CSV table of C-alpha atoms in Angstrom, one decimal:
chain,number,residue,atom,x,y,z
O,1265,MET,CA,0.0,0.1,-0.1
O,1266,GLU,CA,2.9,2.4,0.7
O,1267,PRO,CA,4.0,2.6,-3.1
O,1268,MET,CA,0.4,3.3,-4.1
O,1269,LYS,CA,0.2,6.2,-1.6
O,1270,LYS,CA,3.4,7.5,-3.0
O,1271,LEU,CA,2.1,7.2,-6.5
O,1272,GLN,CA,-1.2,9.0,-5.4
O,1273,THR,CA,0.9,11.8,-4.0
O,1274,VAL,CA,2.8,12.3,-7.2
O,1275,LEU,CA,-0.4,12.2,-9.3
O,1276,ASP,CA,-2.0,14.7,-6.9
O,1277,LEU,CA,1.0,16.9,-7.4
O,1278,TYR,CA,0.9,16.7,-11.1
O,1279,LEU,CA,-2.8,17.5,-11.3
O,1280,LYS,CA,-2.3,20.4,-8.9
O,1281,HIS,CA,0.6,21.9,-11.0
O,1282,ARG,CA,-0.2,20.5,-14.4
O,1283,ASP,CA,0.0,23.8,-16.2
O,1284,ALA,CA,3.3,24.9,-14.6
O,1285,LEU,CA,4.8,21.5,-15.4
O,1286,GLY,CA,3.6,21.5,-19.0
O,1287,TYR,CA,5.0,24.9,-19.5
O,1288,GLY,CA,8.3,23.8,-17.8
O,1289,LEU,CA,8.5,20.8,-20.0
O,1290,VAL,CA,8.0,22.9,-23.2
O,1291,THR,CA,10.7,25.4,-22.1
O,1292,LEU,CA,13.3,22.4,-21.4
O,1293,LEU,CA,12.5,20.7,-24.7
O,1294,THR,CA,12.8,24.2,-26.6
O,1295,ALA,CA,16.1,24.9,-24.9
O,1296,GLY,CA,17.5,21.4,-25.6
O,1297,GLY,CA,16.3,21.8,-29.3
O,1298,GLU,CA,18.1,25.1,-29.6
O,1299,ARG,CA,21.3,23.7,-28.2
O,1300,ILE,CA,21.2,20.8,-30.7
O,1301,PHE,CA,20.6,23.3,-33.6
O,1302,SER,CA,23.4,25.5,-32.5
O,1303,THR,CA,26.0,22.9,-32.1
O,1304,ALA,CA,25.1,20.1,-34.7
O,1305,VAL,CA,23.3,22.0,-37.5
O,1306,PHE,CA,24.2,25.8,-37.4
O,1307,GLN,CA,27.5,26.6,-39.4
O,1308,CYS,CA,27.9,30.4,-40.0
O,1309,PRO,CA,28.9,30.9,-43.7
O,1310,CYS,CA,31.3,33.8,-42.6
O,1311,SER,CA,30.2,35.7,-45.8
O,1312,ALA,CA,29.1,39.4,-46.0
O,1313,THR,CA,26.4,38.3,-48.4
O,1314,TRP,CA,24.9,35.5,-46.3
O,1315,ASN,CA,25.7,36.1,-42.6
O,1316,LEU,CA,22.7,38.3,-41.7
O,1317,ALA,CA,20.0,36.1,-43.5
O,1318,TYR,CA,21.5,32.9,-42.3
O,1319,GLY,CA,21.7,34.1,-38.6
O,1320,LEU,CA,18.2,35.5,-38.7
O,1321,VAL,CA,16.7,32.4,-40.2
O,1322,PHE,CA,18.1,30.2,-37.4
O,1323,LEU,CA,17.0,32.8,-34.8
O,1324,LEU,CA,13.6,33.5,-36.0
O,1325,VAL,CA,12.1,30.7,-38.3
O,1326,PRO,CA,12.2,28.0,-35.7
O,1327,ALA,CA,10.5,30.5,-33.3
O,1328,LEU,CA,7.8,31.1,-36.0
O,1329,VAL,CA,7.2,27.4,-36.4
O,1330,LEU,CA,6.9,26.9,-32.6
O,1331,PHE,CA,4.5,29.9,-32.5
O,1332,LEU,CA,2.3,28.2,-35.2
O,1333,LEU,CA,2.5,24.8,-33.4
O,1334,GLY,CA,1.3,26.5,-30.1
O,1335,TYR,CA,-1.9,27.4,-32.0
O,1336,VAL,CA,-2.3,24.0,-33.8
O,1337,LEU,CA,-1.8,21.9,-30.6
O,1338,ARG,CA,-4.4,23.7,-28.5
O,1339,ALA,CA,-7.9,22.3,-28.5
O,1340,ARG,CA,-9.3,25.9,-28.0
O,1341,THR,CA,-8.1,26.8,-31.4
O,1342,TRP,CA,-10.2,24.2,-33.2
O,1343,ARG,CA,-13.2,24.9,-31.0
O,1344,LEU,CA,-13.0,28.4,-32.4
O,1345,LEU,CA,-12.4,27.5,-36.0
O,1346,THR,CA,-14.3,24.3,-36.5
O,1347,GLY,CA,-17.6,25.1,-38.4
O,1348,CYS,CA,-17.2,28.8,-37.9
O,1349,CYS,CA,-17.8,29.5,-41.6
O,1350,LYS,CA,-21.1,27.5,-41.6
O,1351,GLN,CA,-22.6,28.7,-38.2
O,1352,GLY,CA,-24.5,31.8,-37.8
O,1353,VAL,CA,-22.4,33.6,-35.4
O,1354,CYS,CA,-24.0,36.9,-36.0
O,1355,THR,CA,-27.3,37.2,-34.0
O,1356,GLY,CA,-28.9,40.5,-33.2
O,1357,GLY,CA,-27.9,42.4,-36.3
O,1358,GLY,CA,-24.8,44.5,-36.3
O,1359,THR,CA,-24.3,44.5,-32.6
O,1360,GLY,CA,-24.3,40.6,-32.6
O,1361,CYS,CA,-21.7,40.5,-35.2
O,1362,CYS,CA,-19.5,43.0,-33.2
O,1363,ASN,CA,-19.9,40.9,-30.0
O,1364,ALA,CA,-19.0,37.7,-31.9
O,1365,GLY,CA,-16.0,39.4,-33.3
O,1366,LEU,CA,-14.9,40.7,-30.0
O,1367,ARG,CA,-15.3,37.3,-28.4
O,1368,GLY,CA,-13.2,35.7,-31.1
O,1369,ALA,CA,-10.4,38.5,-30.8
O,1370,GLN,CA,-10.3,38.0,-27.0
O,1371,VAL,CA,-9.8,34.2,-27.5
O,1372,CYS,CA,-7.2,34.8,-30.2
O,1373,ALA,CA,-5.3,37.1,-27.8
O,1374,GLN,CA,-5.3,34.6,-25.1
O,1375,LEU,CA,-4.3,31.8,-27.5
O,1376,THR,CA,-1.5,34.1,-28.8
O,1377,GLY,CA,-0.2,34.5,-25.2
O,1378,ALA,CA,-0.1,30.8,-24.6
O,1379,ALA,CA,1.4,29.9,-27.8
O,1380,ALA,CA,4.2,32.5,-27.4
O,1381,VAL,CA,5.9,30.6,-24.5
O,1382,ALA,CA,7.9,28.2,-26.8
O,1383,PRO,CA,9.2,30.8,-29.4
O,1384,LEU,CA,10.1,33.3,-26.7
O,1385,THR,CA,12.1,30.5,-25.0
O,1386,TRP,CA,13.8,29.7,-28.3
O,1387,VAL,CA,14.9,33.3,-28.9
O,1388,ALA,CA,16.0,33.9,-25.3
O,1389,VAL,CA,18.1,30.6,-25.2
O,1390,ALA,CA,19.6,31.5,-28.7
O,1391,LEU,CA,20.6,34.9,-27.6
O,1392,LEU,CA,22.2,33.6,-24.4
O,1393,GLY,CA,24.1,31.1,-26.5
O,1394,GLY,CA,25.1,34.0,-28.9
O,1395,SER,CA,26.0,31.9,-32.1
O,1396,PHE,CA,23.0,33.0,-34.2
O,1397,TYR,CA,23.3,36.7,-33.1
O,1398,GLU,CA,27.1,36.7,-33.7
O,1399,CYS,CA,26.7,35.5,-37.3
O,1400,ALA,CA,23.8,37.8,-38.1
O,1401,ALA,CA,25.3,40.9,-36.6
O,1402,SER,CA,28.6,40.4,-38.2
O,1403,GLY,CA,26.8,40.5,-41.7
O,1404,SER,CA,24.9,43.8,-40.9
O,1405,ARG,CA,26.5,46.7,-42.5
O,1406,VAL,CA,24.9,49.1,-39.9
O,1407,LEU,CA,26.4,47.3,-36.9
O,1408,ALA,CA,29.6,46.9,-38.8
O,1409,ARG,CA,30.2,50.5,-39.2
O,1410,ARG,CA,29.3,51.1,-35.6
O,1411,LEU,CA,31.6,48.4,-34.2
O,1412,CYS,CA,34.4,49.3,-36.4
O,1413,SER,CA,34.4,53.0,-35.8
O,1414,GLY,CA,38.0,54.1,-35.1
O,1415,ARG,CA,39.5,50.7,-36.0
O,1416,ASP,CA,41.6,49.3,-38.9
O,1417,PRO,CA,40.2,50.2,-42.4
O,1418,GLN,CA,39.9,46.4,-42.9
O,1419,CYS,CA,37.6,45.9,-40.0
O,1420,VAL,CA,34.3,46.3,-41.9
O,1421,PRO,CA,35.2,43.8,-44.8
O,1422,GLN,CA,36.7,41.3,-42.4
O,1423,LEU,CA,33.9,41.5,-39.8
O,1424,PRO,CA,31.8,38.7,-41.3
O,1425,LEU,CA,35.0,36.4,-40.8
O,1426,VAL,CA,34.9,37.0,-37.1
O,1427,PRO,CA,32.4,34.0,-36.1
O,1428,CYS,CA,34.8,31.6,-37.8
O,1429,ASN,CA,37.9,33.1,-36.1
O,1430,LYS,CA,39.4,34.0,-39.6
O,1431,ALA,CA,39.7,37.7,-39.3
O,1432,GLN,CA,43.4,39.0,-39.9
O,1433,ALA,CA,43.2,42.7,-39.4
O,1434,PRO,CA,44.5,43.8,-35.9
O,1435,GLY,CA,41.9,43.9,-33.1
O,1436,VAL,CA,38.9,42.7,-35.4
O,1437,GLN,CA,38.8,39.2,-33.9
O,1438,ASP,CA,38.3,40.7,-30.5
O,1439,LEU,CA,35.0,42.0,-31.6
O,1440,LEU,CA,33.5,38.5,-31.2
O,1441,MET,CA,33.4,39.1,-27.5
O,1442,ASP,CA,31.5,42.4,-28.0
O,1443,LEU,CA,29.0,40.5,-30.2
O,1444,LYS,CA,28.6,37.7,-27.6
O,1445,ALA,CA,28.0,40.2,-24.9
O,1446,GLN,CA,25.4,42.2,-26.9
O,1447,SER,CA,23.6,38.9,-27.6
O,1448,GLN,CA,23.6,37.8,-24.0
O,1449,VAL,CA,22.4,41.3,-22.8
O,1450,LEU,CA,19.6,41.0,-25.3
O,1451,GLY,CA,18.7,37.7,-24.1
O,1452,TRP,CA,18.5,38.5,-20.3
O,1453,VAL,CA,16.5,41.8,-21.2
O,1454,LEU,CA,14.1,39.6,-23.1
O,1455,ILE,CA,13.7,37.1,-20.2
O,1456,ALA,CA,13.3,39.9,-17.6
O,1457,ALA,CA,10.6,41.7,-19.9
O,1458,VAL,CA,8.7,38.5,-20.4
O,1459,THR,CA,8.8,37.5,-16.7
O,1460,VAL,CA,7.6,41.2,-15.7
O,1461,CYS,CA,4.8,41.1,-18.4
O,1462,VAL,CA,3.7,37.5,-17.4
O,1463,LEU,CA,3.5,38.6,-13.7
O,1464,ILE,CA,1.6,41.7,-14.5
O,1465,ILE,CA,-1.0,39.9,-16.8
O,1466,VAL,CA,-1.4,37.1,-14.3
O,1467,SER,CA,-1.9,39.4,-11.4
O,1468,VAL,CA,-4.3,41.6,-13.2
O,1469,THR,CA,-6.3,38.5,-14.5
O,1470,ARG,CA,-6.7,37.3,-10.8
O,1471,CYS,CA,-7.5,40.7,-9.6
O,1472,VAL,CA,-10.5,41.2,-11.9
O,1473,SER,CA,-11.7,37.7,-11.7
O,1474,PRO,CA,-15.4,37.4,-11.0
O,1475,ILE,CA,-15.0,34.5,-8.8
O,1476,SER,CA,-13.2,33.5,-5.6
O,1477,PHE,CA,-9.8,31.5,-5.5
O,1478,LEU,CA,-11.5,28.4,-4.0
O,1479,GLN,CA,-14.5,28.5,-6.4
O,1480,LEU,CA,-11.8,28.6,-9.2
O,1481,SER,CA,-10.0,25.6,-7.8
O,1482,PHE,CA,-13.4,23.8,-7.6
O,1483,TRP,CA,-14.2,24.8,-11.1
O,1484,LYS,CA,-11.0,23.3,-12.4
O,1485,ILE,CA,-11.7,20.1,-10.5
O,1486,TYR,CA,-15.3,20.0,-12.2
O,1487,VAL,CA,-13.9,20.6,-15.7
O,1488,GLU,CA,-11.3,17.7,-15.2
O,1489,GLN,CA,-13.9,15.3,-14.0
O,1490,GLU,CA,-16.5,16.3,-16.6
O,1491,GLN,CA,-14.0,15.7,-19.4
O,1492,LYS,CA,-13.0,12.3,-17.9
O,1493,ILE,CA,-16.6,11.0,-17.7
O,1494,LEU,CA,-17.6,12.6,-21.1
O,1495,LYS,CA,-14.7,10.6,-22.7
O,1496,SER,CA,-15.8,7.5,-21.0
O,1497,GLN,CA,-19.5,7.9,-21.9
O,1498,ALA,CA,-18.6,8.9,-25.5
O,1499,THR,CA,-16.4,5.7,-25.8
O,1500,GLU,CA,-19.2,3.6,-24.4
O,1501,HIS,CA,-21.8,5.0,-26.7
O,1502,ALA,CA,-19.7,4.9,-29.8
O,1503,THR,CA,-18.8,1.3,-29.1
O,1504,GLU,CA,-22.4,0.4,-28.5
O,1505,LEU,CA,-23.4,2.1,-31.8
O,1506,ALA,CA,-20.6,0.4,-33.7
O,1507,LYS,CA,-21.4,-3.0,-32.4
O,1508,GLU,CA,-25.1,-2.7,-33.2
O,1509,ASN,CA,-24.4,-1.4,-36.9
O,1510,VAL,CA,-21.8,-4.2,-37.4
O,1511,LYS,CA,-24.1,-6.7,-36.0
O,1512,CYS,CA,-27.1,-5.7,-38.3
O,1513,PHE,CA,-24.6,-5.7,-41.2
O,1514,PHE,CA,-23.8,-9.3,-40.8
O,1515,GLU,CA,-27.0,-10.5,-39.7
O,1516,ASP,CA,-29.0,-8.4,-42.2
O,1517,SER,CA,-31.5,-7.2,-39.6
O,1518,PRO,CA,-32.9,-3.7,-38.7
O,1519,PRO,CA,-30.8,-1.8,-36.2
O,1520,LYS,CA,-32.3,-1.1,-32.8
O,1521,GLU,CA,-32.4,2.6,-31.7
O,1522,VAL,CA,-29.3,3.9,-30.0
O,1523,ASN,CA,-29.6,7.4,-28.9
O,1524,THR,CA,-26.9,9.9,-29.7
O,1525,PRO,CA,-26.9,13.6,-29.5
O,1526,SER,CA,-28.0,15.7,-32.4
O,1527,ASN,CA,-25.8,17.8,-34.5
O,1528,GLU,CA,-27.1,20.9,-32.9
O,1529,ALA,CA,-26.3,19.6,-29.3
O,1530,TRP,CA,-22.8,18.8,-30.5
O,1531,GLN,CA,-22.2,22.2,-31.8
O,1532,GLN,CA,-23.5,23.8,-28.7
O,1533,ILE,CA,-21.2,22.0,-26.4
O,1534,SER,CA,-18.4,22.5,-28.7
O,1535,SER,CA,-18.7,26.4,-28.6
O,1536,VAL,CA,-16.2,28.6,-27.0
O,1537,TYR,CA,-17.1,29.3,-23.3
O,1538,THR,CA,-18.4,32.5,-22.3
O,1539,PHE,CA,-19.0,33.6,-18.6
O,1540,ASN,CA,-22.4,35.2,-17.5
O,1541,PRO,CA,-22.6,36.2,-13.8
O,1542,LYS,CA,-26.5,36.0,-13.9
O,1543,ASN,CA,-26.4,32.4,-15.0
O,1544,GLN,CA,-23.3,30.7,-14.1
O,1545,TYR,CA,-22.3,27.4,-15.7
O,1546,TYR,CA,-19.2,25.6,-15.4
O,1547,SER,CA,-18.9,24.4,-19.0
O,1548,MET,CA,-20.8,24.6,-22.3
O,1549,LEU,CA,-22.2,21.1,-21.4
O,1550,HIS,CA,-23.4,22.3,-18.2
O,1551,LYS,CA,-24.9,25.3,-19.9
O,1552,HIS,CA,-26.6,23.0,-22.7
O,1553,VAL,CA,-28.2,20.8,-20.0
O,1554,LYS,CA,-29.5,23.6,-17.8
O,1555,GLY,CA,-30.7,25.5,-21.1
O,1556,LYS,CA,-32.7,22.5,-22.1
O,1557,GLU,CA,-34.2,22.3,-18.6
O,1558,LYS,CA,-35.2,26.0,-18.8
O,1559,ASN,CA,-36.0,26.0,-22.5
O,1560,GLN,CA,-33.4,28.6,-23.0
O,1561,SER,CA,-31.2,29.0,-26.1
O,1562,ILE,CA,-27.5,28.2,-25.5
O,1563,ARG,CA,-26.7,30.8,-28.1
O,1564,SER,CA,-28.0,33.6,-26.1
O,1565,THR,CA,-25.1,35.9,-25.6
O,1566,GLU,CA,-26.7,38.8,-23.6
O,1567,GLY,CA,-24.4,39.4,-20.6
O,1568,SER,CA,-21.8,36.8,-21.6
O,1569,ALA,CA,-18.2,37.5,-22.1
O,1570,VAL,CA,-14.9,35.7,-22.7
O,1571,VAL,CA,-13.1,36.2,-19.3
O,1572,PRO,CA,-9.3,36.1,-19.0
O,1573,GLY,CA,-8.3,33.1,-16.8
O,1574,PHE,CA,-11.3,30.8,-17.9
O,1575,GLY,CA,-9.4,29.4,-20.9
O,1576,PHE,CA,-9.0,26.0,-19.0
O,1577,VAL,CA,-12.6,25.3,-19.7
O,1578,ASP,CA,-12.1,24.9,-23.4
O,1579,ASP,CA,-8.5,23.3,-23.4
O,1580,HIS,CA,-9.9,19.8,-23.3
O,1581,ASP,CA,-10.5,17.3,-26.2
O,1582,ILE,CA,-12.3,14.0,-25.6
O,1583,HIS,CA,-10.2,12.5,-28.4
O,1584,ALA,CA,-6.9,13.2,-26.5
O,1585,THR,CA,-5.6,10.6,-24.3
O,1586,ASN,CA,-6.2,11.1,-20.7
O,1587,ALA,CA,-4.3,9.0,-18.3
O,1588,PHE,CA,-6.1,10.1,-15.0
């Protein structure tokens, strides 16, 4: 029983700090990937023509790819996009369209913040390493004129050779230390700026939250359990429907009725969550069930808004593997 208690303690710790652990893992993988790129793949051409472009490509293109992957891998992105061209999102005339557009913009802003973790980590680690910046900066004519001010006349044409330790002019090779110092200072400035911004955003989000700390904790537990049960029930009903259809196919018999939700019901619980202080629901499924009970439309948006800090309600997918 002792090992089971220890395992349960580890699982409870994971569930309690899942978001922080997830971001930490992303950061570690990104930093490791940057180190591999800089040592095994990156080779500065040491050419006045190519240094700037080559260095910037390695510094920024992987960050762009990671940023786009941050969108693609989040379930909330596909909640927002799936079927959005077919569904009538504009209700209530121009005001309804404006509200729908505003909610979409708010969700996109929150997705952007979450997706920016990996690319900012890449850029910060790359700047601390210095290799990409050294190559790019040595190929910039603007920086070259500034760095070579008061030095040997051959400094500017030989500066692109500095990352490869091939500069022959007196004192030019010493500029490599200046470039590394600039890169590392920029890296630490970026880390400090991101840390301060995150702290401010999280603090303001918690400050304006319409619910208390303990209710928010309860809400997260509810969402976790709802998704676990939803996946279990979805798997059970899908299996039952599949078995019935296969059985009828082989036996050439009429199928018995297996109740499944309508397309409208699926669309309603797949919508992006909006908070309404007058009619508080813990998820779109909860809102759908209570709406049916009161004969209310789930698409009613009066008084509803996308609240920062409630994105966890939409960050689930019943198709994803849930180990707990």
